[in-house]
C-alpha atoms as one frame of an Amber mdcrd trajectory, in Angstrom:
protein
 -98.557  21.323 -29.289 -98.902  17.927 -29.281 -96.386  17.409 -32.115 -93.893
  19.697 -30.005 -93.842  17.592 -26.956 -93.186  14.252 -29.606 -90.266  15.820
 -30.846 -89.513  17.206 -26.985 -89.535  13.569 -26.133 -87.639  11.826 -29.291
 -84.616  14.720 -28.146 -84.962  13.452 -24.961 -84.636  10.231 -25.814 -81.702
  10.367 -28.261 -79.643  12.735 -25.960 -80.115   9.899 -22.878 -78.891   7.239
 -25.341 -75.291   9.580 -25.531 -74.844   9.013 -22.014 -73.699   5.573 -22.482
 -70.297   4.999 -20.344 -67.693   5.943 -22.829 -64.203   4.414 -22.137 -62.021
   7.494 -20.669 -58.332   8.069 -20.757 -58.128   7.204 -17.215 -59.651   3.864
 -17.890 -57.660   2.923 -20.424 -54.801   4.041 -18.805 -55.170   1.763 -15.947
 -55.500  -1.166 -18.332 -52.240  -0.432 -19.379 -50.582   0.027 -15.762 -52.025
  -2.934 -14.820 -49.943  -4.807 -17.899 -47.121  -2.703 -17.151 -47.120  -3.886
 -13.546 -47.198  -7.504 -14.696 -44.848  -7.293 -17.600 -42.232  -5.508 -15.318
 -42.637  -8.245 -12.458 -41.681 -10.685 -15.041 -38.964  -8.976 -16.195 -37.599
  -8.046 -12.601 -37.632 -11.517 -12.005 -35.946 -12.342 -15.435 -33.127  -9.902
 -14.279 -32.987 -11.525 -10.854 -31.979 -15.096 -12.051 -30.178 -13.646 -15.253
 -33.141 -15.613 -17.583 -31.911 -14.915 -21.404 -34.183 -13.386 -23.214 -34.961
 -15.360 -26.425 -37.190 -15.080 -29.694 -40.674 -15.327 -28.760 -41.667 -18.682
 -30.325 -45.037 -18.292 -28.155 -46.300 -16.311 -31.462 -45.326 -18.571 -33.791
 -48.294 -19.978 -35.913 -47.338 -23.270 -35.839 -47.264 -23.654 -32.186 -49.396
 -26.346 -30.736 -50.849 -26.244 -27.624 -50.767 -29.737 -25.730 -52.536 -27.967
 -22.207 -53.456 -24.299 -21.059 -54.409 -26.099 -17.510 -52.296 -25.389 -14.753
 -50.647 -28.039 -13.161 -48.767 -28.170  -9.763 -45.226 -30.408  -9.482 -45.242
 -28.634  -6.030 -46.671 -25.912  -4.386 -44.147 -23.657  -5.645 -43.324 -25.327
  -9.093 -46.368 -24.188 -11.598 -47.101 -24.504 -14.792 -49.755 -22.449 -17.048
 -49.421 -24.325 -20.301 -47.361 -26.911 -22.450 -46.479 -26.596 -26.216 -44.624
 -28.000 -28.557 -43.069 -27.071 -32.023 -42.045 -28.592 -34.439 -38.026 -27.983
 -35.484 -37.340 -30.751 -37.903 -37.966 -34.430 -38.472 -39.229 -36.022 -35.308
 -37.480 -33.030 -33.414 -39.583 -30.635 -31.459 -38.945 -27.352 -28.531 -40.949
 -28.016 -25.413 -42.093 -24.887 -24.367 -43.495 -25.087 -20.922 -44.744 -21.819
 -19.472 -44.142 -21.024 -15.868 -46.767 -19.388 -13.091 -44.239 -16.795 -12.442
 -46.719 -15.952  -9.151 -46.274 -19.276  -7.469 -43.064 -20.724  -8.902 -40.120
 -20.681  -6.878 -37.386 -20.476  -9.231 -34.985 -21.458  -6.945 -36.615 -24.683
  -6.124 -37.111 -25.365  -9.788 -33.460 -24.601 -11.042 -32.679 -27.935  -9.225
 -34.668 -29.986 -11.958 -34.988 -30.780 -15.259 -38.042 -32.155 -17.476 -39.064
 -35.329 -18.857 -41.666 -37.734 -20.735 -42.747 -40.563 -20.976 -44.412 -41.102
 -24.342 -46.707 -44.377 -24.803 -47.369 -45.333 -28.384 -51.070 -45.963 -29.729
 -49.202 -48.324 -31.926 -45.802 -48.977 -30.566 -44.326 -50.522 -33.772 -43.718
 -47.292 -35.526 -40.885 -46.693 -32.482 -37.660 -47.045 -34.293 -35.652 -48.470
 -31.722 -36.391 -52.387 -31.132 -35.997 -52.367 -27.801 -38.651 -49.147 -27.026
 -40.716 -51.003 -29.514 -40.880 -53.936 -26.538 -41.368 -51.986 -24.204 -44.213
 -49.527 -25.560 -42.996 -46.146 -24.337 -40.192 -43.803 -24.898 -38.418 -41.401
 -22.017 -36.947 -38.534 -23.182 -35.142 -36.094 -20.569 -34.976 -32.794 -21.461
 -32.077 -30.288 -20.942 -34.814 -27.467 -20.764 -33.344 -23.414 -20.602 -35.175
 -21.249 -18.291 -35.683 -17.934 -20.458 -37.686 -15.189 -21.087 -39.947 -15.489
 -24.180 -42.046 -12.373 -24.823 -43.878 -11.375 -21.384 -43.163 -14.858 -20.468
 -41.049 -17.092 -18.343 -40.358 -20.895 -19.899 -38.807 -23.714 -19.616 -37.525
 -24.670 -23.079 -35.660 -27.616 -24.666 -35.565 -29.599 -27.914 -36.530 -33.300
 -28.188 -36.562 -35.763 -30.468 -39.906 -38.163 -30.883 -41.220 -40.301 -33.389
 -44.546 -41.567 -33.767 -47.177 -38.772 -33.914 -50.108 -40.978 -31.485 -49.943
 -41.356 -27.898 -51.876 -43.379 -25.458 -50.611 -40.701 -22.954 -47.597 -38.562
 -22.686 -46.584 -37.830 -19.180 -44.408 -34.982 -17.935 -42.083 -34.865 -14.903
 -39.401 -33.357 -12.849 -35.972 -35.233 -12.144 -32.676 -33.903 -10.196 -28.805
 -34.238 -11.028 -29.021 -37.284  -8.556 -31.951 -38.865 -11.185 -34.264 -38.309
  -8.214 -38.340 -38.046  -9.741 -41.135 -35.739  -8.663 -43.616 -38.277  -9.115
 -46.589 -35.890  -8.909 -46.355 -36.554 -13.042 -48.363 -34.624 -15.230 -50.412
 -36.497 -17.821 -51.960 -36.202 -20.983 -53.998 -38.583 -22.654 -54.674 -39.386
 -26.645 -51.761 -37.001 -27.727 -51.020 -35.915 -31.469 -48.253 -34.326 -32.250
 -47.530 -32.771 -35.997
């Protein structure tokens, strides 16, 4: 008897171990609504202002990632991240990803990007006169595209050294008017 109500109780116990929360189709499906819903928000908005859609460069392995921290030019001009890839010698994409949410694309189409680079050592700047001064501006025609599920500014650059002091990102207009609410990043390597 006794040995019945053992095994009674290891059943028991094994069966109440099955009743674990198992994923269901229903939960997985809305996992994938709820990506759906986001991818096609980005997309309807990539139709709205015509946004090309472009090789997804996002995946590429040697991608380097400068910042995944937002940062706000305005209140309706956000960035999620800033990368950079290399494309030659000293010549790199910016590839600045948008907060599709809060961005106001029609505010942003008004502006371009640019940095500022400061050299750790500013003699390895090829030009004498940036070698004076210490730091190198670079605007940046940047496209507004879609890359994968996506929306990014993106636009090649040329840069040479590899350490920074700081690199520091802003926003000018056709009239070379500055959003000086710059974003900055400090003791920079590029590859």
């Amino acid at each position: 008897m006794r040995k019945l109500f053992l095994i009674l109780i290891a059943i028991a116990l094994v069966a109440c171990g099955d009743d674990k929360k198992k994923p269901t189709d229903a939960d997985t499906s809305k996992v994938t609504d709820v990506k759906e819903k986001a991818l096609s928000k980005v997309e309807e908005i990539a139709k709205k202002y015509n946004f090309e859609k472009v090789d997804n460069l996002l995946e590429n392995p040697s991608l380097v990632n400068l910042t995944s921290e937002s940062h706000a030019f305005s209140e309706d001009i956000v960035f999620e991240e800033v990368n950079i890839l290399k494309t030659g010698e000293d010549t790199y994409s910016l590839i600045l990803v948008f907060n599709e949410k809060t961005t106001n694309f029609d505010v942003y189409n008004n502006w371009q990007i640019a940095i500022i680079a400061t050299a750790k050592d500013p003699s390895k700047f090829k030009d004498p006169a940036i070698r004076s001064k210490g730091s190198k501006t670079n605007g940046i025609k940047a496209k507004t595209v879609l890359m994968g599920n996506e929306i990014v500014a993106s636009g090649t650059f040329s840069l040479a050294p590899k350490e920074f002091t700081f690199i520091r990102f802003y926003l000018y207009d056709a009239s070379n008017n500055k959003n000086t609410n710059y974003y900055t990043l400090k003791d920079v390597t590029i590859p």
